Short mmCIF file of N, CA and C and ligand atoms in Angstrom, two decimals:
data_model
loop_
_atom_site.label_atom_id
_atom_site.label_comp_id
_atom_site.label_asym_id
_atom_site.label_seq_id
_atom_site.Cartn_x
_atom_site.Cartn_y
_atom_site.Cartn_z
N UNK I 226 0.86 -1.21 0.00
CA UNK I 226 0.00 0.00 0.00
C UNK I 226 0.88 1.25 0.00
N UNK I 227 0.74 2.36 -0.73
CA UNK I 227 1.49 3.30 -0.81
C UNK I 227 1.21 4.07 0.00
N UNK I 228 2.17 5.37 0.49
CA UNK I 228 1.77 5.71 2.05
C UNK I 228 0.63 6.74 1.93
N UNK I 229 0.82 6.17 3.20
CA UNK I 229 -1.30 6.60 3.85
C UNK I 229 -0.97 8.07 3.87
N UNK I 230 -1.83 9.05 3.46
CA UNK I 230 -2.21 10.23 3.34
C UNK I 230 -3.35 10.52 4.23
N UNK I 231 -3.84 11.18 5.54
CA UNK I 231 -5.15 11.32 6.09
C UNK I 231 -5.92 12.24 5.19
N UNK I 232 -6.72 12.50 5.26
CA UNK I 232 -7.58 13.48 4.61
C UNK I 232 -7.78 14.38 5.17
N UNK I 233 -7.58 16.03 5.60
CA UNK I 233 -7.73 16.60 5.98
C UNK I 233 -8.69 17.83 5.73
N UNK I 234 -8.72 17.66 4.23
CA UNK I 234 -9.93 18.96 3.63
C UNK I 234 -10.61 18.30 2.40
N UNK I 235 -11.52 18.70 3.29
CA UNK I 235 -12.75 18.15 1.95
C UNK I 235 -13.62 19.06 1.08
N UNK I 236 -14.19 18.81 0.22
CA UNK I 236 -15.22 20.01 -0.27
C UNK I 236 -16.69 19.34 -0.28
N UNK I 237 -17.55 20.20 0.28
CA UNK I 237 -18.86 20.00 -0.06
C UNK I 237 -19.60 20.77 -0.71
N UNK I 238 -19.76 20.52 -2.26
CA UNK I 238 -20.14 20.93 -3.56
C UNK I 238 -21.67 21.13 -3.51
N UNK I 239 -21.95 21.85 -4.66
CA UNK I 239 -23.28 21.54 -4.78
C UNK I 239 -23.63 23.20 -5.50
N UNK I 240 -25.00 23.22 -6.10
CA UNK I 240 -25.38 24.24 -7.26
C UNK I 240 -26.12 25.50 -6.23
N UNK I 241 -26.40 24.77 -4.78
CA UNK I 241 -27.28 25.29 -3.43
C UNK I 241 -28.05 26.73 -4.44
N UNK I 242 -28.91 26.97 -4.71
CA UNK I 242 -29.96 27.57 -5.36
C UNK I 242 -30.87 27.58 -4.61
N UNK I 243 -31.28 27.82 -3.46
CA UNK I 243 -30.69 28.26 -3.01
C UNK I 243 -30.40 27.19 -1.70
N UNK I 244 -29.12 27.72 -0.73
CA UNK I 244 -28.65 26.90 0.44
C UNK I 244 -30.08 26.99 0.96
N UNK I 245 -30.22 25.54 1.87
CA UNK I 245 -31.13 24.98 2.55
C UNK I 245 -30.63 24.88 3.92
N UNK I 246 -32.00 24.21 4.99
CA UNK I 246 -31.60 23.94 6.22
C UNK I 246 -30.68 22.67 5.92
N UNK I 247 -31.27 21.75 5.12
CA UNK I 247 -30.53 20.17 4.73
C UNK I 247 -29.00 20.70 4.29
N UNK I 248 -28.70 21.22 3.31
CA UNK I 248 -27.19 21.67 3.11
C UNK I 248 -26.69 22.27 4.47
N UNK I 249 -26.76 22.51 5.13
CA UNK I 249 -26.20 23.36 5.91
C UNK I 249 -25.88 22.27 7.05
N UNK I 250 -27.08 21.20 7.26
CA UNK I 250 -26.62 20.43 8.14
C UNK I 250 -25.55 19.09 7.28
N UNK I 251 -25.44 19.36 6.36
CA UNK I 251 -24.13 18.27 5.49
C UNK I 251 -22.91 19.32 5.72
N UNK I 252 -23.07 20.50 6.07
CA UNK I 252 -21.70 21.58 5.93
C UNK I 252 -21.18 21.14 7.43
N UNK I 253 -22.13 21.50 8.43
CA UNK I 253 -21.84 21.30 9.81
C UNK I 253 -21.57 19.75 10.04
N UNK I 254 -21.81 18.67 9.71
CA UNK I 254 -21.62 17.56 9.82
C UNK I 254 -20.10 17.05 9.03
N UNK I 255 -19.72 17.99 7.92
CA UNK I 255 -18.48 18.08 7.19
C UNK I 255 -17.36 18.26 8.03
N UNK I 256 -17.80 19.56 8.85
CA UNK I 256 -16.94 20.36 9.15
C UNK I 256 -16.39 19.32 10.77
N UNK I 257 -17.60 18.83 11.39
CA UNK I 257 -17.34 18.03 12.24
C UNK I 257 -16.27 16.83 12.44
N UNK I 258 -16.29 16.45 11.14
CA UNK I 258 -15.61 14.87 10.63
C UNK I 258 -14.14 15.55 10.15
N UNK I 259 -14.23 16.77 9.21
CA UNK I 259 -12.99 17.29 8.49
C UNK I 259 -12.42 18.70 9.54
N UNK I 260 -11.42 18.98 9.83
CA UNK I 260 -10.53 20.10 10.09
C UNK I 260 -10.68 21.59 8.72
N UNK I 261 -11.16 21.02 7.72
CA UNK I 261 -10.76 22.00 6.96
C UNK I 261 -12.37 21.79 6.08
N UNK I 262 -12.91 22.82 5.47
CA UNK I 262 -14.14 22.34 4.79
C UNK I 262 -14.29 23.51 3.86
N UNK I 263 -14.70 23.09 2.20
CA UNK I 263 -14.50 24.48 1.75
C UNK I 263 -16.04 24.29 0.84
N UNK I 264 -16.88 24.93 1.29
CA UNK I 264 -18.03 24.81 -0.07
C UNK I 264 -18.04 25.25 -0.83
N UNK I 265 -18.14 24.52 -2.08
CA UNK I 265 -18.10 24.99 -3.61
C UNK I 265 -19.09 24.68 -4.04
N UNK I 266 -19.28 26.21 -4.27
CA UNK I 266 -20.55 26.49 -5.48
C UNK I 266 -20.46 26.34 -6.59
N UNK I 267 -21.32 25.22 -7.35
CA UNK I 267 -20.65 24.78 -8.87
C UNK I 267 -21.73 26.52 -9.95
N UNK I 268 -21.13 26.60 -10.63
CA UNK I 268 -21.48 27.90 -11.75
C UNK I 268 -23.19 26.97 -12.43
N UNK I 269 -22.71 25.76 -12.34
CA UNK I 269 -23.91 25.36 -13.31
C UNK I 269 -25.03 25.93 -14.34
N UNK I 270 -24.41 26.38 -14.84
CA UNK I 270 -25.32 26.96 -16.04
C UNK I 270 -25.41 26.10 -17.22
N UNK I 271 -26.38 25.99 -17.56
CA UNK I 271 -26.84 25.29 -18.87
C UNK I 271 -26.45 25.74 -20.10
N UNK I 272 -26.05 25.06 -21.30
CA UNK I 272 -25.70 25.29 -22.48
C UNK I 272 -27.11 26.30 -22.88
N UNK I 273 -28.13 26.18 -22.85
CA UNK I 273 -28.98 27.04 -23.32
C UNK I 273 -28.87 28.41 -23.10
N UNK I 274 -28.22 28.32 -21.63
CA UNK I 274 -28.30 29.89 -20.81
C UNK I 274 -29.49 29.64 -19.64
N UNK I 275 -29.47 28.89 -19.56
CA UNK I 275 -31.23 28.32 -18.75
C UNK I 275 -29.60 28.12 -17.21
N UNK I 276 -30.32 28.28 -16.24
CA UNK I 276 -29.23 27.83 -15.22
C UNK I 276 -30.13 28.07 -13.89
N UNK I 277 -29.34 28.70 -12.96
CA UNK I 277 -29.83 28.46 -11.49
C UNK I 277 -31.19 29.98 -11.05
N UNK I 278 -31.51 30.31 -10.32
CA UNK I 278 -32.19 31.62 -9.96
C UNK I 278 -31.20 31.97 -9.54
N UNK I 279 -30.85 31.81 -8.97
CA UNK I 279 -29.54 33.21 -8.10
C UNK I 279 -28.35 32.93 -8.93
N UNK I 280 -27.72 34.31 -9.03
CA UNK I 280 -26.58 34.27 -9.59
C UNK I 280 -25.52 33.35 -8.35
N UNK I 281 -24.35 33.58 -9.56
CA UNK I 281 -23.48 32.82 -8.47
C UNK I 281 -22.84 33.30 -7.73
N UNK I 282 -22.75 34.40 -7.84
CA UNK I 282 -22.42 35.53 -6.49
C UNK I 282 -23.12 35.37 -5.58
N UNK I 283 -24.64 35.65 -5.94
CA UNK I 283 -25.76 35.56 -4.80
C UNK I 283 -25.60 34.69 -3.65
N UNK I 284 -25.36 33.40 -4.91
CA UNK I 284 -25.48 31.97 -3.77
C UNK I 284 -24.47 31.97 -3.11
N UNK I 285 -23.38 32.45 -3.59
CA UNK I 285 -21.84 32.33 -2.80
C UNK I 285 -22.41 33.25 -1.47
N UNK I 286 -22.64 34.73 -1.49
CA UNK I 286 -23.38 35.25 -0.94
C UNK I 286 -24.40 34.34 0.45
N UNK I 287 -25.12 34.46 -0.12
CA UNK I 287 -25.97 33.59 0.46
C UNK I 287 -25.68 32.77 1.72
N UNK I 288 -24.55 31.85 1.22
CA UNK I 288 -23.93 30.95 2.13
C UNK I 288 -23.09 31.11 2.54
N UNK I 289 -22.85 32.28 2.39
CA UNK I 289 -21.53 33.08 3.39
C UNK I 289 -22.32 33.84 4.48
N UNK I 290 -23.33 34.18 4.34
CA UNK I 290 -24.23 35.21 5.59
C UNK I 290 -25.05 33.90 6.24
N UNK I 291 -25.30 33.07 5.83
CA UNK I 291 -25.75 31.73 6.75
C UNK I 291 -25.04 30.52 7.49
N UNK I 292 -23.47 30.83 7.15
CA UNK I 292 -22.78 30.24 7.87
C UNK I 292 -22.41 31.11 8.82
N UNK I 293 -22.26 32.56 8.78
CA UNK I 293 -22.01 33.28 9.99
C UNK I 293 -22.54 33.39 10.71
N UNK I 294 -23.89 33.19 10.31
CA UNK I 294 -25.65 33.56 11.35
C UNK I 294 -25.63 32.26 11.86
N UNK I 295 -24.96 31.29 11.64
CA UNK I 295 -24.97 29.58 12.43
C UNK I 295 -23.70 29.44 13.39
N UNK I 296 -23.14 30.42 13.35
CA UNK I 296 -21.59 30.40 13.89
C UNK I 296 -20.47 29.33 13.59
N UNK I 297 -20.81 29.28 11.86
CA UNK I 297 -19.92 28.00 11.36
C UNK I 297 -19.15 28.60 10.39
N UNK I 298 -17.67 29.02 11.01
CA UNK I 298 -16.90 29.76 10.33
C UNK I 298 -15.94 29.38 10.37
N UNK I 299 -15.34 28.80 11.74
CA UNK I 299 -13.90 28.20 11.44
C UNK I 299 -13.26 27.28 10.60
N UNK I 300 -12.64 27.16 9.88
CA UNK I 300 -11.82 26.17 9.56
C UNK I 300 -12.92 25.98 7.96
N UNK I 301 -14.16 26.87 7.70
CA UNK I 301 -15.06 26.85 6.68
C UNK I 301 -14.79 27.91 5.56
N UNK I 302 -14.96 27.68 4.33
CA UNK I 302 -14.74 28.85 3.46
C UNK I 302 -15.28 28.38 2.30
N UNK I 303 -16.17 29.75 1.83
CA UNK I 303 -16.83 29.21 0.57
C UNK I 303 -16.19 29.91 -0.84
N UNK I 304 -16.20 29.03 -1.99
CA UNK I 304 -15.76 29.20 -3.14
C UNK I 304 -16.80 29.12 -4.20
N UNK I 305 -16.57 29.76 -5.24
CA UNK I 305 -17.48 29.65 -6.20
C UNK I 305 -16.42 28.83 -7.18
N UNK I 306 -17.11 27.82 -8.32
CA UNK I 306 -16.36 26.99 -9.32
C UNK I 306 -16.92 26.88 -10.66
N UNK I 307 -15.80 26.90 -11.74
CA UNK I 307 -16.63 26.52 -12.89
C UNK I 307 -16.23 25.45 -13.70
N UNK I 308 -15.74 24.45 -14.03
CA UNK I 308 -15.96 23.56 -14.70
C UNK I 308 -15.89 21.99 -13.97
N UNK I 309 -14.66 21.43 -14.19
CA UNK I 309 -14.97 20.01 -13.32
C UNK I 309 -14.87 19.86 -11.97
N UNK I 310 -15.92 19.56 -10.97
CA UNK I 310 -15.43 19.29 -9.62
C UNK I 310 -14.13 18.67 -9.43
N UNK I 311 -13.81 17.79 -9.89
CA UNK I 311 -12.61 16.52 -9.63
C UNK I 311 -11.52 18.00 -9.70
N UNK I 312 -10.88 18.44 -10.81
CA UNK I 312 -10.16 19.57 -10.91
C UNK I 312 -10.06 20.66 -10.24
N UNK I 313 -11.17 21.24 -9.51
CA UNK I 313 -11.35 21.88 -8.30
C UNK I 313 -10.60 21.39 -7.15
N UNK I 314 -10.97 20.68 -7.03
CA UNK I 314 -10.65 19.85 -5.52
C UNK I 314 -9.12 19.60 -5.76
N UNK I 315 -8.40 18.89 -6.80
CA UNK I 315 -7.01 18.80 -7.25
C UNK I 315 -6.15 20.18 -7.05
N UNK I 316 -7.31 21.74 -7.36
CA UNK I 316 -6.49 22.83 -7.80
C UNK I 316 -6.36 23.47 -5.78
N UNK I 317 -7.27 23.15 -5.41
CA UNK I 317 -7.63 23.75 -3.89
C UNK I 317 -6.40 22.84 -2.60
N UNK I 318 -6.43 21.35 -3.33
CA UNK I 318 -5.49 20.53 -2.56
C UNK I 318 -6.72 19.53 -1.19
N UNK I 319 -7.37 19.94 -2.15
CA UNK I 319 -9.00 18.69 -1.17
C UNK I 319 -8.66 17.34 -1.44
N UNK I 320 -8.75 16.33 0.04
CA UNK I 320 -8.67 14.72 -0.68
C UNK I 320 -9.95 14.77 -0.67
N UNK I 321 -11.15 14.60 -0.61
CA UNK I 321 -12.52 14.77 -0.61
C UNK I 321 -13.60 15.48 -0.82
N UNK I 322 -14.59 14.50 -1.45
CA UNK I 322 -15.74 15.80 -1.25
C UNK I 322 -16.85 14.87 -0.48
N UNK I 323 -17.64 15.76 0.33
CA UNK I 323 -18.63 14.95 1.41
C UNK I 323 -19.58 15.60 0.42
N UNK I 324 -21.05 14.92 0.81
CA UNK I 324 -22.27 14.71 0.26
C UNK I 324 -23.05 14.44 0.85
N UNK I 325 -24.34 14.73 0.80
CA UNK I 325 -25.42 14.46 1.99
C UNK I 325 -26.27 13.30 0.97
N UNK I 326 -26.83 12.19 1.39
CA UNK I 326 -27.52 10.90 0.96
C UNK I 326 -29.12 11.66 2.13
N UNK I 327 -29.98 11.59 1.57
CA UNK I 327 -31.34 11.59 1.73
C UNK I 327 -32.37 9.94 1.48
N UNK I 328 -32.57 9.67 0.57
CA UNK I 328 -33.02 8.60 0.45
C UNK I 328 -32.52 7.74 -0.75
N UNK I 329 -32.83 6.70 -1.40
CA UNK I 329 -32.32 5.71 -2.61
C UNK I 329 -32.42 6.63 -3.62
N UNK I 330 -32.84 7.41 -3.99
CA UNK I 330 -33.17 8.20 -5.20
C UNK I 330 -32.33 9.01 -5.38
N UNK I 331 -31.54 9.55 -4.42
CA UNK I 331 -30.02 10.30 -4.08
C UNK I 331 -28.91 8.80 -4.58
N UNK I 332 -29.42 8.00 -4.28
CA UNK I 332 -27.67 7.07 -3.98
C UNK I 332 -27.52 6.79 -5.33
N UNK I 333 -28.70 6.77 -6.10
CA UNK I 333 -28.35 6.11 -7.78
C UNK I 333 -27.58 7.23 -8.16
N UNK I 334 -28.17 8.21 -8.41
CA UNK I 334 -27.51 9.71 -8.88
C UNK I 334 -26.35 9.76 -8.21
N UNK I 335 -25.59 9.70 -7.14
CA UNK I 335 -24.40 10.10 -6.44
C UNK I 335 -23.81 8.74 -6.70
N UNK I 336 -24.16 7.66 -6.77
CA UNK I 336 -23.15 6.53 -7.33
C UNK I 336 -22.35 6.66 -8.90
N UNK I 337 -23.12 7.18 -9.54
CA UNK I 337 -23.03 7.15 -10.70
C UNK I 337 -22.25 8.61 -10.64
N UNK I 338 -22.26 9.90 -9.80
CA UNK I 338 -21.08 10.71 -9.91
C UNK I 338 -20.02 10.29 -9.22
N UNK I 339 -20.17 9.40 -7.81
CA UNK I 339 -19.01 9.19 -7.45
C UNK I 339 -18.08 8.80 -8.04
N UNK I 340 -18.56 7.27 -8.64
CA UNK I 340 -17.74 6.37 -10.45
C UNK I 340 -17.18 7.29 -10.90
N UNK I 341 -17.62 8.09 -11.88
CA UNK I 341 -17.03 9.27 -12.49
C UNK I 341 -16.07 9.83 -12.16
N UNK I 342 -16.39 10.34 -10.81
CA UNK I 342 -15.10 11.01 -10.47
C UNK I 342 -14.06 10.26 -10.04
N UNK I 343 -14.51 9.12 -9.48
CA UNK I 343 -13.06 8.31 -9.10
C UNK I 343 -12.26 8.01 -10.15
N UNK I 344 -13.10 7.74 -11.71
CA UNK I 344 -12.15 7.37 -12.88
C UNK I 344 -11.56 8.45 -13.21
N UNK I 345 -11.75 10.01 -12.54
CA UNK I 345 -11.33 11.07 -13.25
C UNK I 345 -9.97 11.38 -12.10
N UNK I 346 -10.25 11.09 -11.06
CA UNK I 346 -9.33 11.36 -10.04
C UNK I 346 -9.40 10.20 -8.84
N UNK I 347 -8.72 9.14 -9.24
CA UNK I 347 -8.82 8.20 -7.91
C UNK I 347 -8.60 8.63 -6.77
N UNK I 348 -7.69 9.48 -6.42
CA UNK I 348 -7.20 9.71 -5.41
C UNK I 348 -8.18 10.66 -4.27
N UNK I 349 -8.80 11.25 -4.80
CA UNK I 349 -9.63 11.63 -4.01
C UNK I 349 -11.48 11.27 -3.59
N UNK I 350 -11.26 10.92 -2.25
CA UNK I 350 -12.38 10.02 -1.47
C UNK I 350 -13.87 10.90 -1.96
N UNK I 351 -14.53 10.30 -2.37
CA UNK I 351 -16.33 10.73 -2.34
C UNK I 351 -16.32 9.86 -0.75
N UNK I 352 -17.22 11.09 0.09
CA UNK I 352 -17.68 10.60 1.40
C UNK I 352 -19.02 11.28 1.51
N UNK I 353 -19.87 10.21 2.17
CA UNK I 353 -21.40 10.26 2.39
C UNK I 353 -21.94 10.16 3.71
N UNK I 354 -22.76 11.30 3.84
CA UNK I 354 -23.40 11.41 5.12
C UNK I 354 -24.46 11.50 5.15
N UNK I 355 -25.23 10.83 6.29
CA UNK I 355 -26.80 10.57 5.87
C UNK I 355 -27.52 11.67 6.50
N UNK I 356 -28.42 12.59 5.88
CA UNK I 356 -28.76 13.88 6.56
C UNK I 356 -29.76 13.43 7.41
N UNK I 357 -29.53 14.65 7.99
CA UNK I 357 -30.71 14.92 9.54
C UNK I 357 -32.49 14.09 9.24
N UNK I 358 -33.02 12.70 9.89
CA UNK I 358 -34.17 12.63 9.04
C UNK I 358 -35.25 13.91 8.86
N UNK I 359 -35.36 15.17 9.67
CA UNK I 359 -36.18 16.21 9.88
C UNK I 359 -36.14 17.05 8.32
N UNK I 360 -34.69 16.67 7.77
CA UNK I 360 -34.75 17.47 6.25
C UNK I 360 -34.68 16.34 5.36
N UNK I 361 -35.20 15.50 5.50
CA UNK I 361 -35.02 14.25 4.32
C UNK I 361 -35.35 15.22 2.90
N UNK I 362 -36.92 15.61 3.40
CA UNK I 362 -37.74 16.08 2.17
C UNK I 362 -36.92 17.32 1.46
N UNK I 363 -36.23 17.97 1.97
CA UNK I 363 -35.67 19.25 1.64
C UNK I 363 -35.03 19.41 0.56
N UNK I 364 -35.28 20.14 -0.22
CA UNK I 364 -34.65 20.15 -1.82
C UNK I 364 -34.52 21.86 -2.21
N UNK I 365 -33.22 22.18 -2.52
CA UNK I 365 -33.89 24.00 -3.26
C UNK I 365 -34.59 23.53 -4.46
N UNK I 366 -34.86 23.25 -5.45
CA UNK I 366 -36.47 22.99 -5.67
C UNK I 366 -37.35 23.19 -5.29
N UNK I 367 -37.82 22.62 -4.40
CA UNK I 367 -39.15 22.26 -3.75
C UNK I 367 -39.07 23.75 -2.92
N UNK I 368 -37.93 24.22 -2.50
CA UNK I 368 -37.77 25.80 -2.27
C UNK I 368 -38.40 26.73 -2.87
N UNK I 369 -37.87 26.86 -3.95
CA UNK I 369 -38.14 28.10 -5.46
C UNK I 369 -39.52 27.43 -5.49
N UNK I 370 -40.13 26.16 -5.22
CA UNK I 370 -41.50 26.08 -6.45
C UNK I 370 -42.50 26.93 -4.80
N UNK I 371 -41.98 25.95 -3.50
CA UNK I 371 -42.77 27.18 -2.79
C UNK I 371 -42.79 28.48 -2.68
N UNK I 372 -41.62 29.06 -2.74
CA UNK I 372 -41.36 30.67 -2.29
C UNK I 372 -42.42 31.26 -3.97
N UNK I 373 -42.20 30.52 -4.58
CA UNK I 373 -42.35 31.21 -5.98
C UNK I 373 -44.53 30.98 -6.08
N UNK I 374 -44.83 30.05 -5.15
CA UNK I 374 -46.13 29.85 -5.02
C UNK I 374 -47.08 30.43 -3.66
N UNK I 375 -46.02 30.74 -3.29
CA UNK I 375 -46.50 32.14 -2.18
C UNK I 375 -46.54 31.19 -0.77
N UNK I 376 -45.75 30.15 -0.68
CA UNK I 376 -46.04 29.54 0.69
C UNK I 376 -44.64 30.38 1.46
N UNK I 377 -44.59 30.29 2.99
CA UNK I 377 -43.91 30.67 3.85
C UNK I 377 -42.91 29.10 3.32
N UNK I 378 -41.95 29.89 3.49
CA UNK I 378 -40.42 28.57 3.62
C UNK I 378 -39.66 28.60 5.15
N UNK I 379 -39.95 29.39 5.75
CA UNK I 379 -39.20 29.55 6.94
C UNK I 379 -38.77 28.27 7.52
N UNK I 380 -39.67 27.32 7.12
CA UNK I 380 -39.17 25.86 7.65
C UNK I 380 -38.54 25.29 7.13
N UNK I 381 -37.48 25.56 6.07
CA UNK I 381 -36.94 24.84 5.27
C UNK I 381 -35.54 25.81 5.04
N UNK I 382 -35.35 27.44 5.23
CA UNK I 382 -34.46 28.05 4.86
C UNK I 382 -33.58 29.14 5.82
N UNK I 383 -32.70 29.09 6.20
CA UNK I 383 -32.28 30.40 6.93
C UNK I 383 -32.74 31.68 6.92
N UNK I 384 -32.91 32.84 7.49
CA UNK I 384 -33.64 33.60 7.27
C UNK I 384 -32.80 34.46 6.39
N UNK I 385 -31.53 34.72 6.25
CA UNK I 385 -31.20 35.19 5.07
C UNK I 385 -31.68 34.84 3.70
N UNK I 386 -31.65 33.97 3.12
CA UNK I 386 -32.10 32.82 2.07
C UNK I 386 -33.84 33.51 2.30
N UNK I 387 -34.28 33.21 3.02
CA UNK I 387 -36.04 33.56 3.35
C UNK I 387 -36.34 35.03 3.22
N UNK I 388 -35.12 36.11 3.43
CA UNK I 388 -35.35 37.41 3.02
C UNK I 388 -35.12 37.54 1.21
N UNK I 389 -34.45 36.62 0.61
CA UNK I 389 -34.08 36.78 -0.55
C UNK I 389 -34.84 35.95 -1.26
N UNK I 390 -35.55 34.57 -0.94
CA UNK I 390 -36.26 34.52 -2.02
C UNK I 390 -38.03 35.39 -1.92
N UNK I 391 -38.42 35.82 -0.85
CA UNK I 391 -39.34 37.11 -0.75
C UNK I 391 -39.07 38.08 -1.46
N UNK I 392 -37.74 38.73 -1.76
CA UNK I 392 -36.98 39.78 -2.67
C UNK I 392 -37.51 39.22 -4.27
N UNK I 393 -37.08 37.92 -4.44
CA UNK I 393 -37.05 37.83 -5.78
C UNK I 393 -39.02 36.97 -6.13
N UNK I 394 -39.57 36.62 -4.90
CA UNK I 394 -40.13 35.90 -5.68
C UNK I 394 -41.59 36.58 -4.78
N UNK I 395 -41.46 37.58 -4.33
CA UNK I 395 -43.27 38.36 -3.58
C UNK I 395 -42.97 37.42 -1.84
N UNK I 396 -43.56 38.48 -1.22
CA UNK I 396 -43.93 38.08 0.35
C UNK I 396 -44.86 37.06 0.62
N UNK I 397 -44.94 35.80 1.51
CA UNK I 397 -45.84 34.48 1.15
C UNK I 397 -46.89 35.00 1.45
N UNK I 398 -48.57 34.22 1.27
CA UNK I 398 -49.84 34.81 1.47
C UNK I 398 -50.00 34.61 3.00
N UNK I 399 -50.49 35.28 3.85
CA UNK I 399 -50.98 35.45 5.22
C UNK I 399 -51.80 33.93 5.34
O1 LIG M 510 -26.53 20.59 -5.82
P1 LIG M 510 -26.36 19.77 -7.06
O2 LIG M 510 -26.91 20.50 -8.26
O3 LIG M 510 -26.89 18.37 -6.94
O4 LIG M 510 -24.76 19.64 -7.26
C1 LIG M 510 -24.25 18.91 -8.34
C2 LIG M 510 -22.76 19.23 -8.53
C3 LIG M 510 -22.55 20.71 -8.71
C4 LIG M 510 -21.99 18.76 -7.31
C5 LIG M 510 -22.29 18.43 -9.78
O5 LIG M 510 -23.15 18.74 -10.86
C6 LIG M 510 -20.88 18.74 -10.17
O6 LIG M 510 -19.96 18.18 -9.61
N1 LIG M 510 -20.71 19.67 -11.15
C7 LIG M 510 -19.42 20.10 -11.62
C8 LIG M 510 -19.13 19.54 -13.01
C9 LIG M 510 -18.55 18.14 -12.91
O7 LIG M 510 -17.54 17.89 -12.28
N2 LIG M 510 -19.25 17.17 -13.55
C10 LIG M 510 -18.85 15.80 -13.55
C11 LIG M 510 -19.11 15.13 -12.22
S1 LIG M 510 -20.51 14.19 -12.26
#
């Protein structure tokens, strides 16, 4: 076996459109397991031009004023990224990226990126953590389709995130 390397910094990726209560508890659960934790915001934009609601400032944004309002700052730092995760993580000096698993419908999709990336970069670990069951359901999706249908999200979003999608998407109905 060639010599053991610990892992000391990981990244926990993701398009967060916006950050959720569920992301946030895969950041804090990251940060728990890893010394070093850096979230990267992937650019994800679509060849069409079709892409995320918030810019990627925003979201970088975003999850920079909700990790401070959680008091999860040490040893945490967020990045914005644009093309291959695997190459990110190589350019930053990450052995890992953690991931939050929700239910089977997550593990097909994240098996099939983990593969990928291991053929693209063996060396660095995909690690999985099973989120909080209280946010199983939690998706930014299911975010944007409420905020954007006038329900209150407060149960699902930081209140930063909850002042901004009210900004972009009307105040919920009483
Ligand atoms: O929050 P999401 O949208 O599920 O995050 C997906 C993300 C951004 C982690 C994934 O799409 C990604 O890694 N994108 C970067 C491009 C890349 O590396 N693609 C090949 C890996 S499957």
């Amino acid at each position: 076996m060639s010599e053991l390397k610990l892992v000391q910094h990981v990244v926990v990726p993701g398009t967060f459109d916006p950050i959720t209560y569920g992301h946030l508890d895969v950041i804090a659960r990251a940060r728990r397991l890893f010394p070093q934790v850096t979230v990267a915001v992937a650019a994800s934009v679509g060849k069409n031009g079709t892409g995320p609601v918030f810019s990627l400032d925003e979201r970088v944004q975003m999850i920079r004023d909700t990790l401070a309002e959680s008091q999860i700052v040490e040893g945490v730092e967020v990045l914005p990224f644009t093309g291959l995760l695997m190459d990110f993580c190589q350019e930053i000096g990450a052995g890992g990226v953690v991931k939050g698993l929700r239910a089977m419908t997550d593990f097909e999709y994240e098996l099939q990126q983990a593969d990928l990336n291991y053929r693209l970069r063996p060396g660095i670990e995909s690690i999985f953590v099973m989120g909080s069951p209280e946010f199983g359901y939690v998706s930014s999706s299911i975010v944007r389709e409420l905020a954007y249908l006038g329900s209150d999200v407060s149960f699902l979003v930081p209140s930063v995130v909850e002042r901004r999608l009210h900004e972009r998407f009307g105040e919920p109905r009483k």
